[in-house]
Amino acid sequence: MNLKSSWTQIRPVLAVGAVGAVFALRIVRKLKRLLSPSLVLAALSIGLCQASLGQGDADLEAPGLPTFPTTLAGGPVTLFQNVRIFDGASAALSAPSNVLVRGNTIERISVNPITVEANANVHVIAANGRVLMPGLIDAHWHAVMAATPQMLLMTADPSYLQLLAARQAEATLMRGFTTVRDLGGPVFGLKRAIDEGVMIGPRIYPSGAFISQTSGHGDFRFSFELPRTPAGPLSHSEVEGIAAIADSPDEVRLRAREQLRQGASQIKLMAGGGVASPYNPIESTQYTEAEIRAAVEAADNWGTYVTVHAYTPRAIRQAVVAGVKCIEHGHLIDEPTAKLLADKGIWWSLQPFLDDEDASPLVNPVSQKKALQVAAGTDNAYKLAKKYHVKTAFGTDILFDARLTSRQGAILAKLVRWYTPAEALKMATADNGELMALSGFINPYPGKLGVVEEGALADLLLVDGNPLENIKLIEDPDKNFLVIMKDGTIYKNTLPK
Ligand SMILES: [Zn+2]
């Protein structure tokens, strides 16, 4: 018997669940003499697992660890008394108010005292007129790559890199960033561990591996790894889930679906030249319209969207024609293309890249030159985003440097070169929250993010001072963020008693 045909016969039986498992056992016994022992074992285990495997791997139980012991929640209900609220949208603070959080949701906001039922285990936070605001959102983050040097990422044990990423995730939350949109890297395990309370960190909207063409911004192969034949081995960054190299619409579709299969909430494609990659000019346009469209269709069928890395007008325009809903970077844009983004309602996820102390460490001179080109476009990009009222998101895209990660809030504060503090904070809260929701029915955290309003998810910061008057307060979260709450759980409370 041909192995392939016996597998084809066994599969439909396996698919019907527990009954299928019994059938599968019988068939497996019959096939035992014909098939290799390892294949029998594989078929057996698939058949037995089928009954419990419904929606995917997440149905398998976590190892039963208690949630992290350092969380400070006093109970399922928290009452913030006497806060002035920056709600994520308005330019002014509210009148002194009280905010009741129940479970993971903001249940009630009132200028009158809120009474809770007797005997309820209520954690009362007497805020004494301090400012309550939504948790910050970084719309362009790389949880695995932000704080780790590039050479280490390319050479170190992957499990070690994940432990570093977990430490960084906790630091990210402690900077007041309660949500990140991860635009490339193997974060599915980290996200799961955080969501289950095994580790501390922000909500993660994962893209999984970023998808790149050969010689594109995500092609980190060494020259000795070329050429690759179609069925050749994957390179290190592909095996690790950092990049997926795909050429042709079919390959792009396959790789996009693989990310969705693992839980990606949006798909990230490299659609033009980049800084950190030495083998593609910054001016290059990457992928063809048909290739980008293949990813867009795969994402759209899953209710979500594609966002692309692109700097130049040509790369941006091709991606827009192909149906992407968000552009990352775009610092070298021209005026007609900015207007096009506004007209089509495309999101522009922009970073305040400047030639200053917060520039990413780049080892090679080619990348250094490209970084300067990009930084030179930043001022123009923000001016055009403002002029045409493009839907603009805030992100940092910090890479390869632990010191830089500590500047996450400081990078946000730089937006006051172009915006008022209220506008800058709105971008990093309510506006970014709207972008997160673009992930549609696969949104991993359904509910409103980035706002303080009744019914929204309870991601909240209590600030010692008024960030609308002094945005520099967010540069020092250790000192100025007295309470950090995510999903209704308090992770930090240094409010003086
Ligand atoms: Zn990035």
GROMACS .gro file of C-alpha atoms and ligand atoms in nm:
model
  498
    1MET     CA    1   0.000   0.000   0.000
    2ASN     CA    2   0.118   0.343  -0.088
    3LEU     CA    3   0.179   0.552   0.226
    4LYS     CA    4   0.024   0.864   0.083
    5SER     CA    5  -0.303   0.697  -0.012
    6SER     CA    6  -0.339   0.528   0.327
    7TRP     CA    7  -0.293   0.866   0.496
    8THR     CA    8  -0.559   1.015   0.269
    9GLN     CA    9  -0.798   0.742   0.374
   10ILE     CA   10  -0.733   0.780   0.742
   11ARG     CA   11  -0.769   1.159   0.764
   12PRO     CA   12  -1.146   1.196   0.717
   13VAL     CA   13  -1.197   0.935   0.988
   14LEU     CA   14  -0.971   1.124   1.226
   15ALA     CA   15  -1.165   1.441   1.171
   16VAL     CA   16  -1.489   1.323   1.329
   17GLY     CA   17  -1.377   1.337   1.691
   18ALA     CA   18  -1.404   1.076   1.963
   19VAL     CA   19  -1.585   0.822   1.747
   20GLY     CA   20  -1.324   0.887   1.484
   21ALA     CA   21  -1.056   0.814   1.737
   22VAL     CA   22  -1.197   0.464   1.794
   23PHE     CA   23  -1.220   0.402   1.422
   24ALA     CA   24  -0.875   0.540   1.384
   25LEU     CA   25  -0.743   0.292   1.637
   26ARG     CA   26  -0.888   0.002   1.439
   27ILE     CA   27  -0.754   0.132   1.112
   28VAL     CA   28  -0.421   0.205   1.270
   29ARG     CA   29  -0.402  -0.158   1.387
   30LYS     CA   30  -0.477  -0.271   1.032
   31LEU     CA   31  -0.219  -0.039   0.892
   32LYS     CA   32   0.043  -0.132   1.148
   33ARG     CA   33   0.199  -0.394   0.932
   34LEU     CA   34   0.210  -0.158   0.635
   35LEU     CA   35   0.324   0.168   0.787
   36SER     CA   36   0.629   0.277   0.977
   37PRO     CA   37   0.593   0.278   1.360
   38SER     CA   38   0.645   0.653   1.382
   39LEU     CA   39   0.364   0.726   1.138
   40VAL     CA   40   0.133   0.496   1.335
   41LEU     CA   41   0.218   0.682   1.652
   42ALA     CA   42   0.150   1.016   1.487
   43ALA     CA   43  -0.185   0.901   1.349
   44LEU     CA   44  -0.282   0.756   1.686
   45SER     CA   45  -0.203   1.071   1.876
   46ILE     CA   46  -0.386   1.291   1.626
   47GLY     CA   47  -0.691   1.066   1.650
   48LEU     CA   48  -0.696   1.073   2.028
   49CYS     CA   49  -0.638   1.445   2.054
   50GLN     CA   50  -0.910   1.525   1.804
   51ALA     CA   51  -1.187   1.490   2.062
   52SER     CA   52  -1.049   1.765   2.283
   53LEU     CA   53  -0.891   1.987   2.018
   54GLY     CA   54  -1.159   2.229   1.910
   55GLN     CA   55  -1.041   2.579   1.833
   56GLY     CA   56  -0.669   2.524   1.841
   57ASP     CA   57  -0.373   2.478   2.067
   58ALA     CA   58  -0.512   2.721   2.327
   59ASP     CA   59  -0.765   2.455   2.426
   60LEU     CA   60  -0.486   2.256   2.580
   61GLU     CA   61  -0.462   2.345   2.946
   62ALA     CA   62  -0.192   2.571   3.082
   63PRO     CA   63   0.025   2.395   3.339
   64GLY     CA   64  -0.189   2.514   3.630
   65LEU     CA   65   0.043   2.774   3.772
   66PRO     CA   66  -0.114   3.030   4.002
   67THR     CA   67  -0.127   3.379   3.854
   68PHE     CA   68   0.175   3.587   3.921
   69PRO     CA   69   0.216   3.650   4.296
   70THR     CA   70   0.326   4.012   4.261
   71THR     CA   71  -0.007   4.138   4.131
   72LEU     CA   72  -0.155   4.371   4.388
   73ALA     CA   73  -0.525   4.346   4.319
   74GLY     CA   74  -0.725   4.367   4.638
   75GLY     CA   75  -1.025   4.198   4.484
   76PRO     CA   76  -1.243   4.191   4.178
   77VAL     CA   77  -1.366   4.548   4.239
   78THR     CA   78  -1.154   4.863   4.249
   79LEU     CA   79  -1.284   5.210   4.327
   80PHE     CA   80  -1.077   5.514   4.228
   81GLN     CA   81  -1.198   5.803   4.443
   82ASN     CA   82  -1.145   6.168   4.354
   83VAL     CA   83  -0.966   6.149   4.020
   84ARG     CA   84  -0.955   6.397   3.737
   85ILE     CA   85  -0.985   6.203   3.416
   86PHE     CA   86  -0.805   6.234   3.086
   87ASP     CA   87  -1.041   6.009   2.894
   88GLY     CA   88  -0.813   5.950   2.592
   89ALA     CA   89  -1.000   6.190   2.365
   90SER     CA   90  -1.087   6.527   2.524
   91ALA     CA   91  -0.832   6.802   2.554
   92ALA     CA   92  -0.929   6.883   2.913
   93LEU     CA   93  -0.949   6.691   3.237
   94SER     CA   94  -1.285   6.600   3.386
   95ALA     CA   95  -1.424   6.743   3.705
   96PRO     CA   96  -1.326   6.544   4.017
   97SER     CA   97  -1.482   6.201   3.966
   98ASN     CA   98  -1.502   5.846   4.093
   99VAL     CA   99  -1.437   5.542   3.877
  100LEU     CA  100  -1.554   5.191   3.958
  101VAL     CA  101  -1.379   4.894   3.798
  102ARG     CA  102  -1.541   4.554   3.820
  103GLY     CA  103  -1.366   4.252   3.675
  104ASN     CA  104  -1.175   4.377   3.372
  105THR     CA  105  -1.417   4.657   3.285
  106ILE     CA  106  -1.481   5.018   3.382
  107GLU     CA  107  -1.833   4.985   3.519
  108ARG     CA  108  -1.917   5.335   3.633
  109ILE     CA  109  -1.785   5.688   3.623
  110SER     CA  110  -1.955   5.954   3.832
  111VAL     CA  111  -1.894   6.295   3.983
  112ASN     CA  112  -2.112   6.177   4.273
  113PRO     CA  113  -1.989   5.928   4.531
  114ILE     CA  114  -2.019   5.569   4.414
  115THR     CA  115  -2.146   5.328   4.673
  116VAL     CA  116  -2.073   4.961   4.633
  117GLU     CA  117  -2.263   4.677   4.792
  118ALA     CA  118  -2.174   4.593   5.150
  119ASN     CA  119  -1.942   4.294   5.195
  120ALA     CA  120  -1.798   4.344   4.846
  121ASN     CA  121  -1.422   4.304   4.846
  122VAL     CA  122  -1.349   4.655   4.722
  123HIS     CA  123  -1.003   4.794   4.676
  124VAL     CA  124  -1.035   5.167   4.734
  125ILE     CA  125  -0.775   5.400   4.587
  126ALA     CA  126  -0.802   5.748   4.736
  127ALA     CA  127  -0.643   5.943   4.453
  128ASN     CA  128  -0.670   6.286   4.609
  129GLY     CA  129  -0.734   6.472   4.282
  130ARG     CA  130  -0.463   6.300   4.076
  131VAL     CA  131  -0.506   6.228   3.706
  132LEU     CA  132  -0.648   5.899   3.582
  133MET     CA  133  -0.577   5.820   3.218
  134PRO     CA  134  -0.593   5.522   2.981
  135GLY     CA  135  -0.295   5.286   2.962
  136LEU     CA  136  -0.057   5.378   2.680
  137ILE     CA  137  -0.049   5.184   2.353
  138ASP     CA  138   0.259   5.140   2.135
  139ALA     CA  139   0.139   5.063   1.783
  140HIS     CA  140   0.479   4.955   1.652
  141TRP     CA  141   0.664   4.730   1.891
  142HIS     CA  142   0.885   4.423   1.870
  143ALA     CA  143   0.859   4.242   2.205
  144VAL     CA  144   1.135   3.996   2.125
  145MET     CA  145   1.372   4.238   1.952
  146ALA     CA  146   1.331   4.570   2.133
  147ALA     CA  147   1.591   4.526   2.406
  148THR     CA  148   1.819   4.259   2.260
  149PRO     CA  149   2.122   4.333   2.041
  150GLN     CA  150   2.089   4.216   1.681
  151MET     CA  151   2.389   3.983   1.697
  152LEU     CA  152   2.248   3.809   2.003
  153LEU     CA  153   1.914   3.765   1.827
  154MET     CA  154   2.088   3.598   1.538
  155THR     CA  155   2.303   3.363   1.745
  156ALA     CA  156   2.167   3.296   2.096
  157ASP     CA  157   1.954   3.007   2.219
  158PRO     CA  158   1.591   3.096   2.131
  159SER     CA  159   1.461   3.002   2.475
  160TYR     CA  160   1.711   3.242   2.632
  161LEU     CA  161   1.587   3.516   2.398
  162GLN     CA  162   1.230   3.445   2.506
  163LEU     CA  163   1.326   3.484   2.872
  164LEU     CA  164   1.484   3.819   2.793
  165ALA     CA  165   1.167   3.918   2.607
  166ALA     CA  166   0.955   3.822   2.907
  167ARG     CA  167   1.163   4.046   3.134
  168GLN     CA  168   1.125   4.326   2.883
  169ALA     CA  169   0.748   4.269   2.864
  170GLU     CA  170   0.720   4.331   3.237
  171ALA     CA  171   0.932   4.647   3.204
  172THR     CA  172   0.706   4.760   2.918
  173LEU     CA  173   0.396   4.732   3.134
  174MET     CA  174   0.577   4.912   3.417
  175ARG     CA  175   0.636   5.203   3.179
  176GLY     CA  176   0.258   5.235   3.151
  177PHE     CA  177   0.229   5.067   2.811
  178THR     CA  178  -0.061   4.833   2.870
  179THR     CA  179  -0.094   4.733   2.503
  180VAL     CA  180   0.151   4.684   2.219
  181ARG     CA  181   0.095   4.595   1.857
  182ASP     CA  182   0.383   4.364   1.780
  183LEU     CA  183   0.499   4.408   1.422
  184GLY     CA  184   0.727   4.113   1.388
  185GLY     CA  185   0.879   3.837   1.594
  186PRO     CA  186   0.796   3.510   1.768
  187VAL     CA  187   0.560   3.643   2.036
  188PHE     CA  188   0.274   3.395   2.036
  189GLY     CA  189   0.409   3.206   2.339
  190LEU     CA  190   0.490   3.523   2.529
  191LYS     CA  191   0.145   3.664   2.458
  192ARG     CA  192  -0.018   3.346   2.582
  193ALA     CA  193   0.189   3.339   2.900
  194ILE     CA  194   0.099   3.702   2.973
  195ASP     CA  195  -0.270   3.650   2.900
  196GLU     CA  196  -0.275   3.349   3.132
  197GLY     CA  197  -0.107   3.545   3.411
  198VAL     CA  198   0.205   3.328   3.403
  199MET     CA  199   0.417   3.631   3.314
  200ILE     CA  200   0.363   4.005   3.350
  201GLY     CA  201   0.338   4.220   3.040
  202PRO     CA  202   0.116   4.424   2.813
  203ARG     CA  203  -0.162   4.300   2.590
  204ILE     CA  204   0.006   4.193   2.268
  205TYR     CA  205  -0.149   4.223   1.923
  206PRO     CA  206   0.086   3.984   1.742
  207SER     CA  207   0.177   3.978   1.373
  208GLY     CA  208   0.405   3.677   1.406
  209ALA     CA  209   0.675   3.665   1.143
  210PHE     CA  210   0.692   3.962   0.910
  211ILE     CA  211   0.663   3.855   0.550
  212SER     CA  212   0.936   3.969   0.313
  213GLN     CA  213   1.041   3.905  -0.043
  214THR     CA  214   1.389   3.773  -0.122
  215SER     CA  215   1.630   4.064  -0.071
  216GLY     CA  216   1.353   4.254   0.107
  217HIS     CA  217   1.370   4.430   0.442
  218GLY     CA  218   1.299   4.101   0.622
  219ASP     CA  219   1.563   3.893   0.440
  220PHE     CA  220   1.837   3.856   0.701
  221ARG     CA  221   2.014   3.567   0.534
  222PHE     CA  222   2.389   3.561   0.495
  223SER     CA  223   2.522   3.564   0.141
  224PHE     CA  224   2.641   3.205   0.177
  225GLU     CA  225   2.280   3.092   0.225
  226LEU     CA  226   2.198   3.183  -0.134
  227PRO     CA  227   2.071   3.060  -0.366
  228ARG     CA  228   1.782   2.880  -0.204
  229THR     CA  229   1.594   2.625  -0.410
  230PRO     CA  230   1.214   2.630  -0.370
  231ALA     CA  231   1.213   2.337  -0.127
  232GLY     CA  232   1.542   2.429   0.038
  233PRO     CA  233   1.592   2.463   0.413
  234LEU     CA  234   1.465   2.772   0.593
  235SER     CA  235   1.709   3.030   0.724
  236HIS     CA  236   1.758   3.097   1.096
  237SER     CA  237   1.521   3.394   1.121
  238GLU     CA  238   1.251   3.197   0.937
  239VAL     CA  239   1.288   2.893   1.162
  240GLU     CA  240   1.263   3.119   1.467
  241GLY     CA  241   0.949   3.291   1.341
  242ILE     CA  242   1.100   3.636   1.302
  243ALA     CA  243   1.073   3.654   0.924
  244ALA     CA  244   0.893   3.460   0.653
  245ILE     CA  245   1.054   3.490   0.312
  246ALA     CA  246   0.797   3.448   0.038
  247ASP     CA  247   0.808   3.519  -0.333
  248SER     CA  248   0.493   3.494  -0.550
  249PRO     CA  249   0.132   3.546  -0.446
  250ASP     CA  250   0.098   3.178  -0.357
  251GLU     CA  251   0.388   3.183  -0.113
  252VAL     CA  252   0.276   3.510   0.043
  253ARG     CA  253  -0.074   3.368   0.090
  254LEU     CA  254   0.066   3.055   0.252
  255ARG     CA  255   0.289   3.248   0.492
  256ALA     CA  256   0.011   3.492   0.579
  257ARG     CA  257  -0.223   3.204   0.660
  258GLU     CA  258   0.046   3.041   0.871
  259GLN     CA  259   0.065   3.354   1.086
  260LEU     CA  260  -0.314   3.364   1.117
  261ARG     CA  261  -0.309   2.996   1.211
  262GLN     CA  262  -0.079   3.080   1.501
  263GLY     CA  263  -0.296   3.366   1.622
  264ALA     CA  264  -0.173   3.675   1.438
  265SER     CA  265  -0.417   3.962   1.484
  266GLN     CA  266  -0.287   4.139   1.173
  267ILE     CA  267  -0.037   4.063   0.897
  268LYS     CA  268   0.284   4.260   0.849
  269LEU     CA  269   0.450   4.276   0.508
  270MET     CA  270   0.771   4.443   0.402
  271ALA     CA  271   0.670   4.655   0.103
  272GLY     CA  272   0.981   4.870   0.062
  273GLY     CA  273   1.341   4.927   0.160
  274GLY     CA  274   1.443   4.948   0.526
  275VAL     CA  275   1.717   5.081   0.748
  276ALA     CA  276   1.844   4.782   0.949
  277SER     CA  277   1.872   4.555   0.644
  278PRO     CA  278   2.186   4.622   0.438
  279TYR     CA  279   2.079   4.438   0.120
  280ASN     CA  280   1.800   4.663  -0.005
  281PRO     CA  281   1.808   5.027  -0.101
  282ILE     CA  282   1.573   5.249   0.097
  283GLU     CA  283   1.427   5.360  -0.237
  284SER     CA  284   1.334   5.003  -0.337
  285THR     CA  285   0.973   4.903  -0.383
  286GLN     CA  286   0.917   4.551  -0.254
  287TYR     CA  287   0.660   4.298  -0.364
  288THR     CA  288   0.422   4.344  -0.652
  289GLU     CA  289   0.062   4.451  -0.620
  290ALA     CA  290  -0.049   4.091  -0.680
  291GLU     CA  291   0.173   3.959  -0.399
  292ILE     CA  292   0.049   4.216  -0.149
  293ARG     CA  293  -0.309   4.155  -0.258
  294ALA     CA  294  -0.269   3.783  -0.181
  295ALA     CA  295  -0.192   3.869   0.183
  296VAL     CA  296  -0.473   4.126   0.193
  297GLU     CA  297  -0.724   3.864   0.078
  298ALA     CA  298  -0.602   3.609   0.333
  299ALA     CA  299  -0.626   3.868   0.612
  300ASP     CA  300  -0.961   4.001   0.494
  301ASN     CA  301  -1.110   3.651   0.498
  302TRP     CA  302  -1.003   3.634   0.864
  303GLY     CA  303  -1.170   3.967   0.939
  304THR     CA  304  -0.843   4.153   0.974
  305TYR     CA  305  -0.595   4.360   0.776
  306VAL     CA  306  -0.245   4.393   0.636
  307THR     CA  307  -0.004   4.664   0.742
  308VAL     CA  308   0.316   4.730   0.548
  309HIS     CA  309   0.659   4.865   0.615
  310ALA     CA  310   0.713   5.136   0.351
  311TYR     CA  311   0.898   5.467   0.336
  312THR     CA  312   0.859   5.600  -0.017
  313PRO     CA  313   0.558   5.730  -0.208
  314ARG     CA  314   0.589   5.455  -0.468
  315ALA     CA  315   0.599   5.173  -0.212
  316ILE     CA  316   0.310   5.327  -0.018
  317ARG     CA  317   0.097   5.377  -0.326
  318GLN     CA  318   0.141   5.021  -0.452
  319ALA     CA  319   0.041   4.888  -0.110
  320VAL     CA  320  -0.265   5.114  -0.095
  321VAL     CA  321  -0.379   4.996  -0.438
  322ALA     CA  322  -0.335   4.636  -0.319
  323GLY     CA  323  -0.574   4.700  -0.029
  324VAL     CA  324  -0.362   4.741   0.284
  325LYS     CA  325  -0.523   4.937   0.567
  326CYS     CA  326  -0.216   5.068   0.745
  327ILE     CA  327   0.128   5.202   0.653
  328GLU     CA  328   0.423   5.168   0.892
  329HIS     CA  329   0.676   5.454   0.883
  330GLY     CA  330   0.625   5.645   0.555
  331HIS     CA  331   0.881   5.909   0.650
  332LEU     CA  332   0.978   5.979   0.287
  333ILE     CA  333   0.618   6.039   0.176
  334ASP     CA  334   0.521   6.322  -0.058
  335GLU     CA  335   0.220   6.551  -0.034
  336PRO     CA  336  -0.010   6.377  -0.289
  337THR     CA  337   0.051   6.041  -0.120
  338ALA     CA  338  -0.031   6.182   0.224
  339LYS     CA  339  -0.353   6.316   0.077
  340LEU     CA  340  -0.423   5.973  -0.072
  341LEU     CA  341  -0.393   5.815   0.275
  342ALA     CA  342  -0.639   6.069   0.412
  343ASP     CA  343  -0.884   6.026   0.125
  344LYS     CA  344  -0.884   5.648   0.157
  345GLY     CA  345  -0.893   5.643   0.537
  346ILE     CA  346  -0.566   5.447   0.558
  347TRP     CA  347  -0.391   5.444   0.895
  348TRP     CA  348  -0.043   5.594   0.915
  349SER     CA  349   0.164   5.438   1.192
  350LEU     CA  350   0.438   5.696   1.228
  351GLN     CA  351   0.740   5.713   1.462
  352PRO     CA  352   0.930   6.025   1.567
  353PHE     CA  353   1.263   5.898   1.429
  354LEU     CA  354   1.519   6.174   1.476
  355ASP     CA  355   1.895   6.194   1.447
  356ASP     CA  356   1.933   6.217   1.822
  357GLU     CA  357   2.034   6.010   2.124
  358ASP     CA  358   1.738   5.777   2.069
  359ALA     CA  359   1.837   5.659   1.723
  360SER     CA  360   1.869   5.278   1.703
  361PRO     CA  361   2.224   5.143   1.725
  362LEU     CA  362   2.328   5.042   1.374
  363VAL     CA  363   2.652   4.866   1.311
  364ASN     CA  364   2.706   4.910   0.940
  365PRO     CA  365   2.761   5.236   0.752
  366VAL     CA  366   2.499   5.153   0.488
  367SER     CA  367   2.229   5.139   0.755
  368GLN     CA  368   2.361   5.449   0.930
  369LYS     CA  369   2.327   5.647   0.607
  370LYS     CA  370   1.974   5.520   0.551
  371ALA     CA  371   1.877   5.611   0.909
  372LEU     CA  372   1.982   5.970   0.844
  373GLN     CA  373   1.774   5.979   0.522
  374VAL     CA  374   1.468   5.861   0.715
  375ALA     CA  375   1.522   6.097   1.009
  376ALA     CA  376   1.544   6.386   0.764
  377GLY     CA  377   1.189   6.304   0.650
  378THR     CA  378   1.029   6.290   0.995
  379ASP     CA  379   0.938   6.656   1.030
  380ASN     CA  380   0.777   6.668   0.686
  381ALA     CA  381   0.587   6.345   0.752
  382TYR     CA  382   0.427   6.472   1.073
  383LYS     CA  383   0.342   6.805   0.912
  384LEU     CA  384   0.167   6.628   0.624
  385ALA     CA  385  -0.012   6.387   0.858
  386LYS     CA  386  -0.149   6.688   1.044
  387LYS     CA  387  -0.227   6.894   0.737
  388TYR     CA  388  -0.440   6.622   0.578
  389HIS     CA  389  -0.583   6.482   0.905
  390VAL     CA  390  -0.454   6.134   0.826
  391LYS     CA  391  -0.553   5.877   1.089
  392THR     CA  392  -0.218   5.869   1.267
  393ALA     CA  393  -0.096   5.609   1.513
  394PHE     CA  394   0.195   5.640   1.754
  395GLY     CA  395   0.466   5.377   1.777
  396THR     CA  396   0.830   5.362   1.878
  397ASP     CA  397   0.975   5.068   1.678
  398ILE     CA  398   1.259   5.044   1.929
  399LEU     CA  399   1.511   4.782   1.824
  400PHE     CA  400   1.814   4.605   1.969
  401ASP     CA  401   1.880   4.828   2.271
  402ALA     CA  402   1.777   4.791   2.636
  403ARG     CA  403   1.861   5.153   2.714
  404LEU     CA  404   1.631   5.274   2.435
  405THR     CA  405   1.338   5.073   2.569
  406SER     CA  406   1.354   5.281   2.888
  407ARG     CA  407   1.293   5.583   2.661
  408GLN     CA  408   0.958   5.453   2.532
  409GLY     CA  409   0.757   5.724   2.709
  410ALA     CA  410   1.019   5.989   2.631
  411ILE     CA  411   0.983   5.908   2.261
  412LEU     CA  412   0.609   5.964   2.290
  413ALA     CA  413   0.674   6.297   2.462
  414LYS     CA  414   0.872   6.410   2.154
  415LEU     CA  415   0.544   6.441   1.964
  416VAL     CA  416   0.496   6.783   2.122
  417ARG     CA  417   0.720   6.914   1.844
  418TRP     CA  418   0.411   6.879   1.625
  419TYR     CA  419   0.114   6.828   1.860
  420THR     CA  420  -0.025   6.954   2.186
  421PRO     CA  421   0.029   6.717   2.481
  422ALA     CA  422  -0.342   6.628   2.466
  423GLU     CA  423  -0.317   6.542   2.095
  424ALA     CA  424  -0.004   6.335   2.150
  425LEU     CA  425  -0.161   6.143   2.439
  426LYS     CA  426  -0.484   6.093   2.242
  427MET     CA  427  -0.280   5.936   1.964
  428ALA     CA  428  -0.115   5.691   2.204
  429THR     CA  429  -0.445   5.602   2.372
  430ALA     CA  430  -0.784   5.649   2.202
  431ASP     CA  431  -0.651   5.663   1.845
  432ASN     CA  432  -0.419   5.367   1.885
  433GLY     CA  433  -0.705   5.182   2.053
  434GLU     CA  434  -0.913   5.236   1.742
  435LEU     CA  435  -0.633   5.091   1.530
  436MET     CA  436  -0.617   4.781   1.755
  437ALA     CA  437  -0.987   4.723   1.690
  438LEU     CA  438  -0.917   4.702   1.316
  439SER     CA  439  -0.832   4.337   1.381
  440GLY     CA  440  -1.208   4.272   1.364
  441PHE     CA  441  -1.357   3.945   1.477
  442ILE     CA  442  -1.018   3.795   1.562
  443ASN     CA  443  -0.934   4.085   1.797
  444PRO     CA  444  -0.765   3.902   2.086
  445TYR     CA  445  -0.897   4.159   2.335
  446PRO     CA  446  -1.247   4.255   2.224
  447GLY     CA  447  -1.366   4.562   2.405
  448LYS     CA  448  -1.268   4.927   2.396
  449LEU     CA  449  -0.904   5.011   2.459
  450GLY     CA  450  -0.734   5.347   2.506
  451VAL     CA  451  -1.024   5.529   2.670
  452VAL     CA  452  -1.163   5.592   3.015
  453GLU     CA  453  -1.533   5.544   2.970
  454GLU     CA  454  -1.803   5.317   3.104
  455GLY     CA  455  -1.786   4.973   2.947
  456ALA     CA  456  -1.423   5.007   2.831
  457LEU     CA  457  -1.152   4.762   2.929
  458ALA     CA  458  -0.987   4.870   3.253
  459ASP     CA  459  -0.633   4.962   3.151
  460LEU     CA  460  -0.559   5.266   3.366
  461LEU     CA  461  -0.274   5.481   3.491
  462LEU     CA  462  -0.286   5.709   3.793
  463VAL     CA  463  -0.043   5.995   3.731
  464ASP     CA  464   0.119   6.216   3.993
  465GLY     CA  465   0.065   6.543   3.810
  466ASN     CA  466  -0.116   6.657   3.498
  467PRO     CA  467   0.036   6.515   3.175
  468LEU     CA  468  -0.179   6.752   2.966
  469GLU     CA  469   0.021   7.036   3.118
  470ASN     CA  470   0.350   6.855   3.151
  471ILE     CA  471   0.388   6.563   2.911
  472LYS     CA  472   0.739   6.504   3.041
  473LEU     CA  473   0.579   6.324   3.336
  474ILE     CA  474   0.552   6.015   3.113
  475GLU     CA  475   0.928   6.016   3.065
  476ASP     CA  476   0.971   5.895   3.422
  477PRO     CA  477   0.705   5.628   3.477
  478ASP     CA  478   0.879   5.483   3.785
  479LYS     CA  479   0.826   5.808   3.965
  480ASN     CA  480   0.509   5.949   3.811
  481PHE     CA  481   0.282   5.652   3.734
  482LEU     CA  482   0.162   5.567   4.083
  483VAL     CA  483  -0.091   5.303   3.987
  484ILE     CA  484  -0.077   5.079   3.680
  485MET     CA  485  -0.382   4.865   3.609
  486LYS     CA  486  -0.427   4.629   3.316
  487ASP     CA  487  -0.743   4.431   3.254
  488GLY     CA  488  -0.874   4.531   3.595
  489THR     CA  489  -0.565   4.399   3.776
  490ILE     CA  490  -0.333   4.633   3.964
  491TYR     CA  491   0.032   4.567   3.881
  492LYS     CA  492   0.175   4.868   4.058
  493ASN     CA  493   0.056   5.086   4.343
  494THR     CA  494   0.302   5.325   4.499
  495LEU     CA  495   0.042   5.577   4.606
  496PRO     CA  496   0.146   5.723   4.942
  497LYS     CA  497  -0.079   5.590   5.215
  498ZN      ZN  498   0.945   4.763   1.308
   0.00000   0.00000   0.00000
